[in-house]
């Protein structure tokens, strides 16, 4: 497999406020380019695009290409499961949505301390191993946003886990909360190959402060900001796949070029990336990756990632552009001040952000 995976979590939309309104024509073009260039790994989940992500794979990939020409990765949404029997029901629904009789890579979605009680109670690891034994999945693993201690305990207890999907990018590498390096090191210790998610941190490593742009451009004016981030992950020997939520032709072509032309980074390049991480860290106050998991649980329908993006943008740009966007958006959408502090969003947030407090900060900044 080539190491660029197509993430089906941030697909091109007709209506930016409707995650189910996938632009099929644009997506079809991206898939065809991706496949023609020899790439074939597609990552989805039961909850992505409110279930449409899995269905669109059937329509645009499964119904068009022979089964041996593409690889599908999917996940068991342990956070949405309330009984042991429900795991079987959801898995069958996934097969039906995808239109396949087996899934290549199957993970427990967001395996974490927060969901460990459910995982144990419903015997989730035994369930996915059973699926593998029966031939319904080829490889089993976990998608994880927890720390090194949790990962070590899990891999020690469950040697049947074959791989692990981790959030790794140069900004989170030495971050005290995410500790991507610590998580990666544990995966290496147990000889578990790594799939990388959030290589550009939901776009945060493209929308960087001017001093970071100048730093990268002065080193290599022809190299994109995204390619610097990808190179960091490609440079890790135990990484076998890097997922990207590509929703434009330009993004796709840049990622393909970066992957195909990658060469091991020099110490000078690594030092430049390290310096960039320090500069960005001073400006990004809210470590949101815009995954959107928080949206479904919000009873007030507050677009939390949108407001966090505007907040971070305002901090970086230090001008009124973000304020203008905020005022336009809140004219017909619920404001962050509509938060009733139910905490549903914080239960599901992979980044462990104190969303309630940060929404208060957004309100103070823009109102």
Coordinates of C-alpha atoms in Angstrom, one line a residue:
X1 CA 0.0 0.0 0.0
X2 CA 1.1 3.6 -0.7
X3 CA 1.0 5.6 2.5
X4 CA -1.6 8.2 1.7
X5 CA -5.1 7.2 3.0
X6 CA -8.3 9.0 1.9
X7 CA -10.2 10.0 5.1
X8 CA -14.0 10.1 4.6
X9 CA -14.7 12.4 7.6
X10 CA -14.3 15.8 5.8
X11 CA -15.8 15.3 2.4
X12 CA -16.8 18.1 0.0
X13 CA -20.2 19.5 0.8
X14 CA -22.9 21.3 -1.2
X15 CA -24.2 23.0 2.0
X16 CA -21.4 23.6 4.6
X17 CA -23.9 23.4 7.4
X18 CA -25.3 20.0 6.3
X19 CA -22.8 17.2 6.7
X20 CA -25.0 14.8 4.7
X21 CA -25.0 17.0 1.6
X22 CA -21.9 15.4 0.0
X23 CA -21.0 16.8 -3.4
X24 CA -20.9 13.5 -5.3
X25 CA -19.5 14.9 -8.5
X26 CA -16.6 16.5 -6.8
X27 CA -15.9 13.5 -4.6
X28 CA -16.1 11.1 -7.6
X29 CA -13.4 13.1 -9.4
X30 CA -11.2 13.0 -6.3
X31 CA -11.6 9.3 -5.9
X32 CA -10.8 8.6 -9.6
X33 CA -7.6 10.7 -9.4
X34 CA -6.6 9.0 -6.2
X35 CA -7.1 5.5 -7.5
X36 CA -5.4 6.2 -10.9
X37 CA -2.3 7.3 -9.0
X38 CA -2.1 3.9 -7.3
X39 CA -3.6 4.8 -3.9
X40 CA -6.4 2.6 -2.5
X41 CA -7.0 3.1 1.3
X42 CA -10.3 4.6 2.4
X43 CA -11.1 5.3 6.0
X44 CA -14.6 5.8 7.3
X45 CA -16.7 5.4 10.4
X46 CA -20.3 4.7 11.4
X47 CA -20.8 8.3 12.6
X48 CA -19.0 10.2 9.8
X49 CA -21.3 12.6 7.9
X50 CA -24.2 11.2 9.9
X51 CA -23.8 7.8 8.3
X52 CA -23.6 9.0 4.7
X53 CA -19.9 8.5 4.6
X54 CA -20.2 4.7 4.6
X55 CA -23.0 4.8 2.0
X56 CA -21.1 7.0 -0.4
X57 CA -18.2 4.5 -0.4
X58 CA -20.6 1.9 -1.7
X59 CA -22.0 4.2 -4.4
X60 CA -18.7 5.7 -5.7
X61 CA -16.2 2.9 -4.9
X62 CA -17.7 -0.5 -4.2
X63 CA -20.2 -0.3 -7.1
X64 CA -17.5 0.8 -9.5
X65 CA -14.2 -0.9 -8.7
X66 CA -13.3 -4.7 -8.2
X67 CA -13.1 -5.6 -4.4
X68 CA -9.4 -6.4 -4.6
X69 CA -8.6 -2.9 -5.9
X70 CA -9.5 -0.9 -2.7
X71 CA -9.0 -1.2 1.0
X72 CA -11.7 -0.1 3.5
X73 CA -11.1 0.8 7.1
X74 CA -14.1 1.2 9.4
X75 CA -14.8 1.5 13.2
X76 CA -17.0 0.2 15.9
X77 CA -18.6 3.2 17.6
X78 CA -18.2 2.0 21.2
X79 CA -19.4 5.4 22.5
X80 CA -22.8 5.0 20.9
X81 CA -23.3 1.4 21.9
X82 CA -25.6 0.6 24.9
X83 CA -25.8 -3.2 24.8
X84 CA -23.7 -6.2 23.7
X85 CA -26.1 -7.2 21.0
X86 CA -25.9 -3.7 19.4
X87 CA -22.4 -4.3 18.3
X88 CA -23.5 -7.1 15.9
X89 CA -26.4 -4.9 14.7
X90 CA -24.2 -2.0 13.9
X91 CA -21.5 -4.1 12.2
X92 CA -24.1 -5.7 10.0
X93 CA -25.5 -2.2 9.2
X94 CA -21.9 -1.1 8.2
X95 CA -21.6 -4.1 5.9
X96 CA -24.9 -3.2 4.3
X97 CA -24.1 0.5 4.0
X98 CA -20.7 -0.3 2.4
X99 CA -22.1 -3.1 0.2
X100 CA -19.3 -5.5 1.1
X101 CA -19.0 -8.8 2.8
X102 CA -15.8 -8.0 4.7
X103 CA -13.9 -5.0 6.0
X104 CA -10.1 -4.8 5.6
X105 CA -9.2 -2.8 8.8
X106 CA -11.7 -2.7 11.7
X107 CA -11.1 -0.7 14.8
X108 CA -12.7 0.1 18.1
X109 CA -13.5 3.8 17.6
X110 CA -12.0 6.1 20.2
X111 CA -10.8 3.4 22.6
X112 CA -10.0 5.3 25.7
X113 CA -10.2 5.5 29.5
X114 CA -13.5 7.2 29.1
X115 CA -15.0 4.2 27.2
X116 CA -13.1 1.4 28.9
X117 CA -16.1 0.4 31.1
X118 CA -18.2 -0.2 28.0
X119 CA -15.4 -1.9 26.2
X120 CA -15.1 -4.4 29.0
X121 CA -18.8 -4.8 29.8
X122 CA -19.7 -5.6 26.2
X123 CA -16.5 -7.5 25.5
X124 CA -15.6 -5.4 22.5
X125 CA -12.2 -6.9 21.9
X126 CA -13.6 -10.4 21.9
X127 CA -16.2 -9.2 19.4
X128 CA -13.8 -7.8 16.9
X129 CA -11.6 -10.8 17.2
X130 CA -14.6 -13.0 16.5
X131 CA -15.2 -11.0 13.4
X132 CA -11.7 -11.6 12.3
X133 CA -11.8 -15.3 13.1
X134 CA -15.0 -15.6 10.9
X135 CA -13.4 -13.7 8.0
X136 CA -15.7 -10.6 8.3
X137 CA -12.7 -8.4 8.9
X138 CA -9.0 -8.9 7.9
X139 CA -7.2 -6.9 10.6
X140 CA -8.3 -5.5 14.0
X141 CA -7.0 -2.6 15.9
X142 CA -8.0 0.6 17.8
X143 CA -8.4 4.2 17.0
X144 CA -7.2 6.1 20.1
X145 CA -7.1 9.7 21.4
X146 CA -5.9 8.7 24.9
X147 CA -2.4 8.9 26.5
X148 CA 0.6 6.6 26.5
X149 CA -0.4 4.9 29.8
X150 CA -3.7 3.8 28.4
X151 CA -2.2 2.6 25.2
X152 CA 0.5 0.6 27.0
X153 CA -2.1 -1.0 29.3
X154 CA -4.3 -1.9 26.4
X155 CA -1.6 -3.3 24.2
X156 CA -0.2 -5.4 27.0
X157 CA -3.6 -6.8 27.9
X158 CA -4.7 -7.4 24.2
X159 CA -1.9 -8.7 22.1
X160 CA -4.5 -9.6 19.4
X161 CA -4.5 -5.9 18.5
X162 CA -2.6 -5.7 15.2
X163 CA -2.4 -1.9 14.6
X164 CA -3.2 1.4 16.2
X165 CA -4.6 4.7 14.7
X166 CA -3.1 7.7 16.5
X167 CA -3.3 11.5 16.2
X168 CA 0.2 12.5 15.2
X169 CA 1.5 15.8 13.8
X170 CA 4.4 18.0 14.6
X171 CA 2.3 20.4 16.8
X172 CA 1.0 17.5 19.0
X173 CA 4.4 15.6 19.0
X174 CA 5.5 17.2 22.3
X175 CA 2.2 18.5 23.5
X176 CA 1.6 17.7 27.2
X177 CA -2.1 16.8 26.6
X178 CA -1.9 14.8 23.4
X179 CA 1.7 13.5 23.8
X180 CA 1.8 12.1 20.3
X181 CA 5.5 11.1 20.7
X182 CA 4.7 9.1 23.9
X183 CA 1.8 7.3 22.2
X184 CA 3.9 6.5 19.1
X185 CA 6.8 5.2 21.2
X186 CA 4.5 2.8 23.0
X187 CA 3.1 1.5 19.7
X188 CA 6.7 1.0 18.5
X189 CA 7.6 -0.8 21.8
X190 CA 4.8 -3.3 21.2
X191 CA 5.6 -3.5 17.4
X192 CA 2.2 -2.3 16.4
X193 CA 2.2 -0.4 13.0
X194 CA 0.6 3.1 13.2
X195 CA -2.0 4.8 11.1
X196 CA -1.8 8.5 11.4
X197 CA -4.9 10.7 11.7
X198 CA -5.0 14.5 11.9
X199 CA -1.6 15.0 10.2
X200 CA -2.4 18.7 9.6
X201 CA -4.6 18.9 12.8
X202 CA -7.8 19.7 11.0
X203 CA -6.3 22.4 8.9
X204 CA -4.5 24.1 11.8
X205 CA -1.1 23.5 10.3
X206 CA -2.1 25.3 7.1
X207 CA -3.8 28.3 8.8
X208 CA -0.7 29.3 10.6
X209 CA 0.7 32.7 11.8
X210 CA 2.7 34.7 9.3
X211 CA 6.0 34.2 11.0
X212 CA 5.5 30.4 10.5
X213 CA 4.7 30.8 6.8
X214 CA 7.8 33.0 6.4
X215 CA 9.9 30.4 8.2
X216 CA 8.8 27.5 5.9
X217 CA 8.8 29.6 2.7
X218 CA 12.3 31.0 3.3
X219 CA 13.5 27.4 3.6
X220 CA 11.7 26.1 0.5
X221 CA 9.4 28.6 -1.4
X222 CA 7.9 25.9 -3.6
X223 CA 6.9 23.5 -0.7
X224 CA 3.3 23.8 0.7
X225 CA 2.6 24.1 4.4
X226 CA 0.6 20.8 4.3
X227 CA 3.6 19.0 2.8
X228 CA 5.8 20.0 5.7
X229 CA 3.3 18.5 8.1
X230 CA 3.0 15.3 5.9
X231 CA 6.8 15.0 5.7
X232 CA 7.0 15.0 9.5
X233 CA 4.7 11.9 9.7
X234 CA 6.2 10.2 6.6
X235 CA 9.6 10.5 8.4
X236 CA 8.4 8.1 11.1
X237 CA 9.4 4.6 10.3
X238 CA 6.6 2.8 12.1
X239 CA 3.9 4.7 10.2
X240 CA 2.3 2.7 7.4
X241 CA -0.6 5.0 6.5
X242 CA -1.4 8.7 6.8
X243 CA -5.0 9.7 6.5
X244 CA -6.1 13.0 5.0
X245 CA -9.6 14.4 4.7
X246 CA -9.1 15.7 1.2
X247 CA -12.0 17.7 -0.2
X248 CA -10.4 19.6 -3.1
X249 CA -8.4 18.6 -6.1
X250 CA -5.6 20.9 -5.1
X251 CA -5.3 19.2 -1.7
X252 CA -5.3 15.8 -3.2
X253 CA -2.7 16.5 -5.8
X254 CA -0.4 18.2 -3.3
X255 CA -0.7 15.2 -0.9
X256 CA 0.0 12.7 -3.7
X257 CA 3.0 14.7 -4.8
X258 CA 4.3 14.9 -1.2
X259 CA 3.9 11.2 -0.6
X260 CA 5.4 10.2 -4.0
X261 CA 8.5 12.5 -3.7
X262 CA 9.2 12.1 0.0
X263 CA 12.8 11.8 1.2
X264 CA 14.0 11.4 4.8
X265 CA 14.2 14.7 6.6
X266 CA 17.5 16.2 7.5
X267 CA 18.3 17.5 10.9
X268 CA 18.0 21.1 9.6
X269 CA 14.5 20.4 8.4
X270 CA 13.5 18.7 11.6
X271 CA 14.8 21.8 13.5
X272 CA 12.7 24.1 11.3
X273 CA 9.6 22.0 12.0
X274 CA 10.3 22.1 15.8
X275 CA 10.6 25.9 15.7
X276 CA 7.4 26.2 13.7
X277 CA 5.6 24.1 16.4
X278 CA 6.7 26.4 19.1
X279 CA 5.6 29.5 17.2
X280 CA 2.1 28.0 16.4
X281 CA 1.7 26.8 20.0
X282 CA 1.8 30.4 21.2
X283 CA -1.2 31.3 19.0
X284 CA -3.5 28.3 19.0
X285 CA -5.3 28.6 22.3
X286 CA -8.0 26.0 21.6
X287 CA -6.6 22.6 20.2
X288 CA -9.7 21.8 18.2
X289 CA -9.2 19.5 15.1
X290 CA -12.8 20.2 13.8
X291 CA -13.7 16.5 13.8
X292 CA -17.3 17.5 14.6
X293 CA -18.0 14.7 17.2
X294 CA -19.3 17.3 19.6
X295 CA -22.1 18.5 17.2
X296 CA -24.4 15.5 17.5
X297 CA -24.5 15.8 21.3
X298 CA -25.4 19.5 21.5
X299 CA -29.1 20.1 22.2
X300 CA -28.7 23.7 21.3
X301 CA -27.1 22.9 17.9
X302 CA -24.1 25.2 18.5
X303 CA -21.5 24.9 15.8
X304 CA -18.7 24.5 18.3
X305 CA -15.8 23.8 15.8
X306 CA -16.8 26.8 13.8
X307 CA -16.6 29.1 16.8
X308 CA -13.3 27.6 17.9
X309 CA -11.8 28.1 14.5
X310 CA -12.9 31.8 14.4
X311 CA -11.5 32.2 17.9
X312 CA -8.1 30.8 16.9
X313 CA -8.1 32.7 13.7
X314 CA -8.7 35.9 15.5
X315 CA -5.8 35.2 17.8
X316 CA -3.5 34.5 14.8
X317 CA -4.5 37.3 12.5
X318 CA -5.1 40.0 15.2
X319 CA -7.5 41.8 12.9
X320 CA -11.3 42.2 12.5
X321 CA -11.8 39.6 9.7
X322 CA -12.8 36.8 12.2
X323 CA -15.1 39.2 14.0
X324 CA -16.9 40.0 10.7
X325 CA -17.3 36.2 10.0
X326 CA -18.6 35.7 13.5
X327 CA -21.2 38.5 13.2
X328 CA -22.3 37.2 9.8
X329 CA -22.6 33.6 11.0
X330 CA -24.4 34.3 14.3
X331 CA -27.0 36.3 12.5
X332 CA -28.8 33.1 11.7
X333 CA -27.1 30.4 13.8
X334 CA -27.1 29.8 17.6
X335 CA -24.4 31.8 19.4
X336 CA -21.9 30.1 21.7
X337 CA -23.7 31.9 24.6
X338 CA -26.7 29.6 24.0
X339 CA -24.7 26.8 25.7
X340 CA -26.7 25.3 28.6
X341 CA -23.6 23.5 30.0
X342 CA -25.0 20.0 29.7
X343 CA -21.5 18.6 29.1
X344 CA -22.6 16.2 26.3
X345 CA -19.9 17.7 24.0
X346 CA -17.1 17.2 26.5
X347 CA -18.0 13.5 26.9
X348 CA -17.2 12.9 23.3
X349 CA -14.4 15.4 22.5
X350 CA -11.2 13.4 21.5
X351 CA -9.0 16.4 22.4
X352 CA -10.4 16.6 25.9
X353 CA -11.2 20.3 25.5
X354 CA -13.1 22.1 28.2
X355 CA -15.7 23.1 25.7
X356 CA -18.0 24.8 28.1
X357 CA -15.3 27.2 29.3
X358 CA -13.9 27.8 25.9
X359 CA -17.3 28.8 24.5
X360 CA -17.4 31.4 27.3
X361 CA -14.0 32.6 26.1
X362 CA -15.4 32.8 22.5
X363 CA -18.4 34.8 23.8
X364 CA -16.1 37.3 25.6
X365 CA -13.9 37.7 22.6
X366 CA -16.6 38.4 20.0
X367 CA -19.3 40.1 22.0

